[in-house]
XYZ file of C-alpha atoms in Angstrom:
606
model
C 0.000 0.000 0.000
C 1.267 3.464 -0.804
C 2.071 6.070 1.795
C -0.803 7.918 3.420
C -1.335 11.637 3.517
C -3.589 13.419 6.004
C -5.682 16.348 4.860
C -8.266 18.487 6.583
C -11.446 19.914 5.054
C -13.930 21.720 7.237
C -14.744 19.574 10.248
C -13.678 16.315 8.592
C -10.177 14.952 9.140
C -9.428 12.502 6.355
C -6.658 10.236 5.201
C -6.241 9.830 1.474
C -4.740 6.509 0.549
C -3.927 4.475 -2.510
C -5.202 0.932 -2.216
C -4.106 -1.954 -4.368
C -7.713 -2.849 -5.137
C -8.660 0.558 -6.584
C -7.965 1.204 -10.249
C -5.811 4.316 -10.660
C -7.239 5.234 -14.046
C -10.791 5.211 -12.683
C -10.301 7.812 -9.959
C -12.330 11.009 -10.322
C -10.300 14.206 -10.096
C -12.562 16.511 -8.152
C -15.217 15.715 -5.552
C -15.632 12.477 -3.592
C -17.879 11.374 -0.785
C -20.838 13.605 -1.453
C -21.275 17.360 -0.949
C -18.827 19.509 0.997
C -16.051 16.922 1.124
C -13.172 17.412 -1.274
C -10.565 14.688 -1.440
C -7.158 15.281 -2.934
C -5.751 13.033 -5.632
C -4.808 10.263 -5.994
C -7.278 8.257 -3.868
C -11.091 8.309 -3.534
C -11.007 6.603 -0.130
C -11.375 8.673 3.041
C -10.188 7.091 6.292
C -13.294 7.922 8.303
C -16.802 6.684 9.024
C -19.731 8.082 7.063
C -20.406 11.670 8.255
C -23.942 12.507 9.329
C -26.389 13.648 6.646
C -24.373 12.099 3.820
C -25.337 9.066 1.758
C -23.681 5.730 2.462
C -20.930 4.896 -0.020
C -17.657 3.013 -0.310
C -15.780 6.313 -0.189
C -15.580 6.107 3.603
C -13.085 3.450 4.639
C -14.428 2.962 8.171
C -18.000 2.503 6.972
C -19.906 -0.740 6.542
C -20.477 0.252 2.914
C -16.715 0.126 2.252
C -16.361 -3.199 4.071
C -19.319 -4.657 2.169
C -17.988 -3.629 -1.239
C -14.440 -4.731 -0.440
C -15.165 -7.955 1.475
C -18.771 -9.200 1.582
C -19.924 -8.671 -1.986
C -16.771 -10.163 -3.603
C -17.191 -13.236 -1.366
C -20.798 -13.626 -2.509
C -19.689 -13.473 -6.157
C -16.893 -15.957 -5.476
C -19.393 -18.380 -3.945
C -21.478 -18.201 -7.123
C -18.410 -19.026 -9.225
C -17.546 -21.925 -6.909
C -21.129 -23.212 -7.001
C -21.204 -23.137 -10.797
C -17.912 -25.026 -10.940
C -18.786 -27.563 -8.242
C -22.425 -28.235 -9.150
C -22.190 -27.981 -12.930
C -23.689 -31.422 -13.471
C -26.659 -30.657 -11.228
C -27.272 -27.331 -12.973
C -27.059 -28.947 -16.397
C -29.563 -31.596 -15.352
C -32.019 -29.129 -13.812
C -31.878 -26.439 -16.485
C -30.740 -28.376 -19.546
C -27.673 -26.135 -19.606
C -24.613 -26.800 -21.702
C -20.996 -26.639 -20.541
C -20.640 -23.534 -22.707
C -23.508 -21.756 -20.935
C -22.077 -22.491 -17.489
C -18.573 -21.455 -18.520
C -19.894 -18.238 -20.040
C -21.738 -17.378 -16.829
C -18.628 -18.107 -14.752
C -16.644 -15.743 -16.961
C -19.399 -13.120 -16.711
C -19.465 -13.239 -12.887
C -15.650 -13.255 -12.732
C -15.450 -10.045 -14.765
C -18.169 -8.461 -12.625
C -16.198 -9.300 -9.483
C -12.969 -7.899 -10.926
C -14.703 -4.688 -11.981
C -16.087 -4.314 -8.467
C -12.865 -4.841 -6.518
C -10.865 -2.565 -8.856
C -13.496 0.209 -8.739
C -14.148 0.307 -12.464
C -16.973 2.279 -14.022
C -20.357 0.611 -14.366
C -20.949 -1.135 -17.685
C -24.280 -0.560 -19.386
C -26.648 -3.510 -19.580
C -26.668 -5.233 -22.954
C -30.018 -7.037 -22.786
C -32.712 -5.167 -24.685
C -35.765 -4.902 -22.443
C -37.692 -1.829 -21.259
C -36.451 -2.381 -17.716
C -32.810 -2.756 -18.845
C -33.090 0.403 -20.927
C -34.305 2.258 -17.845
C -31.279 0.993 -15.937
C -28.989 2.309 -18.659
C -30.684 5.701 -18.475
C -30.098 5.798 -14.718
C -26.430 4.853 -15.169
C -25.848 7.438 -17.877
C -27.439 10.139 -15.708
C -24.978 9.555 -12.833
C -22.298 12.106 -12.029
C -20.111 9.356 -10.537
C -20.228 5.950 -12.209
C -17.750 3.987 -10.084
C -18.553 1.111 -7.725
C -16.958 2.538 -4.575
C -17.548 6.241 -5.067
C -21.215 6.141 -6.028
C -23.984 5.625 -3.472
C -23.735 2.170 -1.881
C -27.340 1.113 -2.555
C -26.977 1.891 -6.266
C -23.822 -0.227 -6.533
C -25.312 -3.164 -4.643
C -28.516 -3.134 -6.677
C -26.483 -2.809 -9.879
C -24.386 -5.879 -9.017
C -27.469 -8.041 -8.416
C -29.103 -6.715 -11.585
C -25.953 -7.652 -13.513
C -26.077 -11.164 -12.050
C -29.561 -11.501 -13.528
C -28.363 -10.141 -16.873
C -25.756 -12.886 -17.038
C -28.609 -15.409 -16.910
C -30.735 -13.445 -19.389
C -27.895 -13.555 -21.933
C -27.712 -17.348 -21.656
C -29.791 -19.680 -23.790
C -30.540 -22.138 -20.987
C -29.983 -20.318 -17.670
C -32.726 -17.706 -18.014
C -34.578 -19.171 -14.999
C -31.451 -19.976 -12.985
C -31.296 -18.646 -9.426
C -27.679 -18.760 -8.204
C -28.918 -18.490 -4.596
C -31.711 -21.105 -4.673
C -29.621 -23.820 -3.041
C -28.577 -21.508 -0.181
C -32.167 -20.387 0.434
C -33.433 -23.953 0.509
C -30.736 -25.066 2.963
C -31.560 -22.093 5.188
C -35.224 -23.142 5.210
C -34.350 -26.731 6.083
C -32.063 -25.531 8.880
C -34.949 -23.611 10.460
C -37.581 -26.337 10.261
C -37.676 -27.063 13.988
C -38.214 -23.389 14.754
C -41.117 -23.308 12.319
C -42.706 -26.375 13.913
C -42.487 -24.784 17.373
C -43.999 -21.510 16.131
C -46.766 -23.362 14.273
C -47.732 -25.261 17.438
C -48.239 -21.952 19.285
C -49.754 -20.006 16.397
C -52.733 -22.362 16.088
C -53.799 -21.174 19.559
C -53.704 -17.537 18.415
C -56.001 -17.897 15.417
C -59.399 -18.352 17.057
C -61.295 -15.088 17.491
C -60.132 -13.618 20.789
C -60.923 -10.703 23.054
C -59.343 -7.290 22.521
C -56.563 -7.652 25.095
C -55.422 -11.087 23.924
C -55.646 -10.021 20.289
C -53.406 -7.027 20.994
C -50.925 -9.121 22.962
C -50.696 -11.725 20.195
C -50.358 -9.043 17.511
C -47.431 -7.494 19.423
C -45.812 -10.900 19.869
C -46.017 -11.741 16.166
C -44.523 -8.370 15.182
C -41.539 -9.164 17.408
C -41.351 -12.671 15.997
C -41.081 -11.092 12.540
C -38.331 -8.790 13.789
C -36.000 -11.454 15.135
C -36.674 -13.687 12.142
C -34.945 -10.934 10.158
C -31.632 -12.067 11.659
C -31.670 -14.839 9.029
C -30.105 -12.737 6.254
C -27.776 -14.616 3.925
C -26.399 -11.467 2.300
C -25.073 -10.287 5.695
C -23.312 -13.612 6.231
C -21.988 -13.700 2.629
C -24.184 -16.705 1.921
C -23.288 -18.711 5.035
C -26.209 -20.274 6.890
C -27.555 -18.309 9.869
C -28.874 -20.338 12.785
C -30.770 -18.595 15.556
C -29.549 -18.930 19.122
C -27.380 -22.020 18.895
C -28.980 -24.248 16.262
C -26.723 -26.518 14.255
C -26.717 -27.271 10.540
C -29.684 -29.640 10.919
C -31.780 -26.887 12.424
C -31.848 -28.682 15.786
C -30.733 -27.301 19.116
C -27.175 -28.188 20.035
C -28.360 -29.562 23.396
C -31.470 -31.309 24.606
C -32.971 -27.879 25.241
C -35.535 -26.531 22.808
C -34.840 -23.241 21.053
C -38.154 -21.398 21.370
C -38.536 -18.272 19.155
C -41.150 -16.929 21.572
C -38.684 -17.190 24.455
C -36.142 -15.392 22.266
C -38.498 -12.397 22.196
C -38.162 -12.151 25.978
C -34.433 -12.852 25.931
C -33.830 -10.107 23.357
C -36.014 -7.527 25.112
C -33.055 -5.221 25.828
C -31.855 -5.544 22.223
C -35.025 -3.879 20.903
C -33.902 -0.257 20.692
C -37.185 1.270 19.486
C -40.449 -0.515 20.263
C -43.553 1.054 18.725
C -45.512 -2.223 18.718
C -48.254 -1.042 21.082
C -48.844 2.082 19.009
C -48.798 0.034 15.799
C -51.424 -2.393 17.049
C -53.738 0.370 18.266
C -53.372 2.493 15.118
C -53.673 -0.384 12.626
C -56.641 -1.914 14.433
C -58.499 1.390 14.710
C -57.848 2.380 11.117
C -58.851 -1.067 9.848
C -62.123 -0.890 11.794
C -62.894 2.535 10.328
C -62.113 1.334 6.801
C -64.284 -1.746 7.306
C -67.256 0.387 8.379
C -66.736 2.653 5.387
C -66.728 -0.323 3.032
C -69.899 -1.718 4.549
C -71.615 1.662 4.228
C -70.646 1.937 0.580
C -71.173 -1.688 -0.399
C -73.975 -0.839 -2.829
C -72.241 2.104 -4.528
C -71.455 1.548 -8.220
C -68.450 3.130 -9.843
C -67.599 4.068 -13.368
C -64.100 4.034 -14.799
C -62.787 7.422 -15.847
C -59.567 6.490 -17.629
C -60.684 8.079 -20.886
C -61.501 11.397 -19.247
C -58.113 11.369 -17.561
C -56.438 10.290 -20.790
C -57.979 13.281 -22.544
C -56.787 15.617 -19.814
C -53.302 14.126 -20.107
C -53.255 14.680 -23.869
C -53.340 10.969 -24.722
C -55.207 9.446 -27.655
C -58.658 8.138 -26.782
C -59.903 4.883 -28.302
C -62.051 5.618 -31.356
C -64.652 3.067 -30.292
C -65.464 5.101 -27.193
C -68.450 7.484 -27.394
C -67.381 11.124 -27.332
C -69.426 11.939 -24.250
C -67.490 9.420 -22.162
C -64.148 10.450 -23.622
C -64.771 14.129 -22.988
C -66.250 13.614 -19.555
C -69.458 15.305 -20.742
C -72.569 15.210 -18.625
C -75.400 12.926 -19.577
C -76.148 9.233 -19.708
C -73.159 6.862 -19.630
C -72.573 4.640 -22.671
C -74.735 1.569 -22.775
C -72.867 -1.466 -21.513
C -74.184 -5.026 -21.285
C -74.938 -5.927 -17.694
C -72.573 -8.894 -17.892
C -69.669 -6.577 -18.686
C -70.348 -4.055 -15.930
C -67.717 -3.967 -13.221
C -68.038 -2.815 -9.648
C -64.284 -2.147 -9.418
C -63.585 1.529 -10.103
C -60.678 2.866 -12.052
C -57.705 2.951 -9.654
C -56.940 6.516 -10.704
C -60.394 7.650 -9.567
C -60.816 5.463 -6.507
C -60.158 7.310 -3.261
C -60.981 4.438 -0.913
C -59.949 0.776 -1.269
C -62.239 -2.103 -2.126
C -60.848 -4.229 0.720
C -59.127 -3.588 4.027
C -55.574 -4.553 3.103
C -52.300 -4.872 4.983
C -49.099 -4.833 2.919
C -45.843 -6.624 3.711
C -42.781 -5.552 1.725
C -40.809 -8.752 2.178
C -37.131 -9.288 2.836
C -35.733 -12.810 3.278
C -37.188 -16.132 2.221
C -37.090 -19.187 4.499
C -37.812 -18.701 8.187
C -38.396 -14.945 7.889
C -41.048 -15.389 5.181
C -42.621 -18.094 7.345
C -42.861 -15.581 10.220
C -44.428 -13.017 7.858
C -47.012 -15.612 6.781
C -47.835 -16.294 10.430
C -48.514 -12.601 11.058
C -50.599 -12.407 7.884
C -52.632 -15.480 8.892
C -53.297 -13.944 12.313
C -54.506 -10.638 10.831
C -56.944 -12.480 8.562
C -58.187 -14.964 11.162
C -58.856 -12.200 13.705
C -60.807 -10.219 11.120
C -58.505 -7.218 11.441
C -58.003 -7.054 7.659
C -59.474 -8.828 4.627
C -56.467 -9.156 2.369
C -52.660 -9.289 2.649
C -50.489 -8.104 -0.220
C -46.940 -9.457 -0.214
C -44.480 -7.402 -2.246
C -41.549 -9.538 -3.372
C -38.626 -9.227 -5.794
C -39.133 -10.340 -9.382
C -35.535 -11.614 -9.723
C -33.001 -13.223 -7.344
C -31.886 -10.371 -5.103
C -29.439 -9.822 -2.239
C -28.945 -13.604 -1.891
C -31.998 -14.463 0.196
C -34.747 -11.998 -0.758
C -38.135 -13.508 -1.577
C -39.110 -14.043 -5.220
C -42.481 -15.393 -6.439
C -40.815 -18.798 -6.860
C -39.505 -18.679 -3.284
C -42.922 -17.690 -1.956
C -44.583 -20.741 -3.501
C -41.656 -23.009 -2.585
C -41.795 -22.077 1.102
C -45.537 -22.775 1.369
C -45.224 -26.018 -0.607
C -42.307 -27.124 1.574
C -44.275 -26.425 4.754
C -47.149 -28.417 3.269
C -44.850 -31.424 2.738
C -42.815 -31.071 5.943
C -42.177 -34.335 7.832
C -40.089 -33.140 10.762
C -40.086 -34.972 14.128
C -37.820 -34.844 17.177
C -38.232 -36.097 20.741
C -36.738 -33.869 23.432
C -36.187 -35.313 26.940
C -37.852 -33.336 29.723
C -35.754 -31.994 32.579
C -36.127 -34.329 35.601
C -37.997 -32.991 38.615
C -35.972 -33.021 41.800
C -37.579 -34.787 44.759
C -37.621 -33.322 48.217
C -35.276 -34.883 50.752
C -36.579 -38.261 51.868
C -39.192 -38.509 49.104
C -39.259 -40.937 46.217
C -38.259 -39.240 42.924
C -41.230 -38.856 40.597
C -41.488 -40.824 37.398
C -39.753 -38.981 34.534
C -42.111 -37.162 32.206
C -42.353 -38.421 28.654
C -40.237 -36.557 26.110
C -41.701 -33.578 24.299
C -42.367 -34.312 20.661
C -41.746 -31.583 18.121
C -43.568 -32.385 14.902
C -44.819 -30.812 11.709
C -48.545 -31.570 11.935
C -49.581 -27.991 12.686
C -47.048 -26.627 10.202
C -48.682 -28.648 7.431
C -52.147 -27.494 8.550
C -51.078 -23.849 8.403
C -49.574 -24.311 4.944
C -52.804 -25.915 3.742
C -54.712 -22.798 4.813
C -52.084 -20.508 3.249
C -52.494 -22.364 -0.040
C -56.233 -21.689 0.113
C -55.625 -18.019 0.911
C -53.391 -17.716 -2.147
C -55.872 -19.529 -4.380
C -58.835 -17.394 -3.290
C -56.927 -14.088 -3.412
C -56.750 -13.406 0.321
C -52.961 -13.574 0.035
C -51.755 -11.687 -3.044
C -48.147 -11.822 -4.270
C -46.982 -8.742 -6.224
C -43.573 -8.021 -7.751
C -43.087 -4.565 -9.221
C -39.832 -3.701 -11.025
C -39.338 -0.800 -8.638
C -38.371 -3.137 -5.786
C -35.312 -4.206 -7.807
C -34.375 -0.714 -8.907
C -31.638 1.354 -7.210
C -34.053 4.097 -6.177
C -34.813 5.100 -2.609
C -38.456 5.231 -1.595
C -38.637 9.010 -1.489
C -38.411 8.808 -5.298
C -41.083 6.136 -5.781
C -43.777 8.606 -6.769
C -41.571 9.877 -9.605
C -40.304 6.530 -10.881
C -43.283 4.269 -10.062
C -46.404 6.415 -9.520
C -48.797 3.483 -10.002
C -47.037 1.477 -7.287
C -47.124 4.473 -4.954
C -50.870 4.820 -5.509
C -51.339 1.089 -5.009
C -49.635 1.353 -1.606
C -51.940 4.216 -0.626
C -54.862 1.788 -0.374
C -53.237 -0.177 2.474
C -54.173 0.194 6.122
C -50.417 0.014 6.810
C -47.159 -0.923 5.078
C -44.796 -3.288 6.893
C -41.260 -2.884 5.514
C -38.975 -5.755 6.461
C -35.226 -5.775 6.765
C -32.179 -3.633 6.230
C -32.345 -2.895 2.499
C -35.899 -1.622 2.857
C -34.820 0.426 5.874
C -31.916 1.960 3.973
C -34.225 2.915 1.117
C -36.809 4.310 3.545
C -34.084 6.548 5.007
C -32.916 7.467 1.484
C -29.543 5.743 2.142
C -28.622 8.753 4.277
C -26.757 8.605 7.564
C -29.242 10.776 9.419
C -28.492 11.785 13.021
C -29.607 8.776 15.102
C -32.065 10.823 17.176
C -33.944 11.979 14.047
C -37.588 10.942 13.909
C -38.780 8.401 11.357
C -41.192 10.855 9.716
C -38.412 13.348 8.982
C -36.084 10.581 7.784
C -38.691 9.369 5.256
C -38.369 12.700 3.411
C -41.948 12.785 2.151
C -42.522 9.075 1.492
C -45.984 8.896 3.100
C -48.299 6.717 0.970
C -49.752 4.945 4.035
C -48.736 4.369 7.666
C -45.206 2.947 7.619
C -44.002 0.164 9.923
C -40.244 -0.433 9.762
C -39.082 -3.765 11.208
C -35.364 -4.410 10.999
C -32.416 -5.962 12.780
C -29.564 -3.476 12.467
C -27.049 -4.566 9.799
C -25.905 -1.237 8.327
C -24.602 1.951 9.865
C -27.664 4.154 9.665
C -30.570 4.424 12.074
C -33.151 6.918 13.332
C -35.459 7.325 16.304
C -32.967 6.460 19.055
C -33.236 8.081 22.488
C -30.639 10.764 23.127
C -27.324 9.252 24.200
C -28.172 5.648 23.183
C -26.097 5.710 19.991
C -23.017 6.969 21.836
C -23.526 4.408 24.587
C -23.673 1.490 22.135
C -20.694 2.778 20.162
C -18.643 2.918 23.348
C -19.419 -0.750 24.023
C -18.825 -1.973 20.449
C -18.085 0.245 17.455
C -19.298 -2.548 15.117
C -22.689 -3.020 16.765
C -24.566 -1.715 13.725
C -23.123 -4.427 11.455
C -24.035 -7.614 13.322
C -27.835 -7.832 13.419
C -27.870 -8.212 17.219
C -30.107 -5.168 17.799
C -33.473 -4.343 16.277
C -36.107 -1.649 15.853
C -39.862 -1.695 15.283
C -40.823 1.843 14.260
C -44.012 3.541 13.142
C -44.938 6.665 11.203
C -48.664 7.319 11.008
C -48.596 10.450 8.860
C -49.993 9.855 5.359
C -50.540 11.789 2.169
C -54.267 12.163 1.354
C -55.485 9.891 -1.443
C -56.931 12.029 -4.239
C -58.149 11.450 -7.763
C -55.066 11.074 -9.947
C -54.196 13.498 -12.747
C -53.159 10.749 -15.165
C -54.811 7.614 -16.595
C -53.944 4.258 -15.073
C -51.043 2.386 -16.656
C -53.040 -0.844 -17.013
C -55.505 0.466 -19.615
C -54.509 4.035 -20.447
C -55.920 5.258 -23.741
C -57.649 1.937 -24.555
C -59.983 2.104 -21.579
C -63.631 1.972 -22.656
C -64.811 4.044 -19.734
C -67.401 1.554 -18.463
C -65.353 -0.007 -15.689
C -62.092 -1.763 -14.964
C -61.776 -5.505 -15.259
C -61.230 -7.732 -12.242
C -58.158 -6.860 -10.209
C -56.555 -8.863 -7.415
C -54.360 -6.050 -6.117
C -57.065 -3.592 -5.032
């Protein structure tokens, strides 16, 4: 490594260095690390943590972003290369792939890894799809196009999008998920935990009184939180076992690892706990929405896409009568009764058709199972009528849920055949008394797990559980910018009684990838992203956070300066402020200028 040189700029003391893994020719000449920080040539790396109010990026050597780009992400790419080399025969059998296809993908991932570790500029995507063209537009619009010196979330999302492109360019690997094997092993390693949770969940599903319902709701929110520890991208693809489980998913002793007991054990690790407020607010809002739906059950709607299309300057279908297209007063166009639809145009609708709770998912496996348990509880207690699960449409951040993963987890629960007998602790006899007979061993089995999965399958089939996968979730954009880049998704979220965002990537995007002061409130940190009440549930695995009590951040840093990177602490936070839902000023993207004006067709997402 070359000699270091210390410089000072404003209140930031920095060390500019030349690292062997940074390409000299790629170094920008002027500004690094965001606004107000100028770094002298030759190095873009500043020997400091991320300053407050700046975006996370690999520029800051003492940040988790730098460590992730230098260590974690290259390891993940190396594991893919190793898996392709080691399991080539299995991949060829499953996907009908040729040796040439596998070799080409290995070479593709190898180049991607080398570009990352040497801080090259981003390459444009070469596949020709609308989504890929949008990515290229975003890349070309960047001021800084290098892996380390651009915003961390953009670089990470870009790497995973490139991994998908490598499959898209192949003839036979278009449906290949390089992380499928890791996700499946993680699920299998958590099977005992799922059986234990299933045995207790079945006693929470029967309609209960208000106090018990609230207590169970709080418990399941915390169950979802600590399930978020199972993040394969944090562990670079290594299996994560909760509280002492081994590779078979069993406890390492005769003791049973109980996720509900973990909630009590981790009580002091929960830094922000808004669960009581969440339960009260969600329940009250859901009740109000339910009453509103019942009061308006007989109201008929008429789609207004053509009127909005006209206002937006779009071409109106020639088959549509002029009165409907122009929004003129008078009788609506005659429509056969069989074609009439009660579902209004989503651009006109200002109240939902169902009381819905949305979960923006993170990890597959045990965490998705915990999310399904919460969803099942909300439906069975009559709190909401529909759950919308938002998942990724491509393999993402190693263990994120895709539609394939969602179905696989439910199907695997449905076929589970787990069983283990656990000896009970002997009861000590009083002095002089005969020891009691030992109690029979506790049996942990999958009967209730299979029963839950059977009900989940029915919920999916009948539309009570809806799985959605918008391209925006695999874009590099933070959520403050959703309304600009994905206005239809933003409006779709506005119909929810609440939005539960799971995990660290969602949290980073909620906070706009900015290292806000840790005592900042969640509402301010969201920077205007207010489609519906936001619930943020996350174990801390990146160095940004908000909502902490004064002094807590300093206290934790004094104990362990890496505490924000390990997933040992968690937050459950709530922001109830929302943007009013109004009639949109543009036609819906589903029908646009071909809408006939008589009503929208059936929709499962409303």
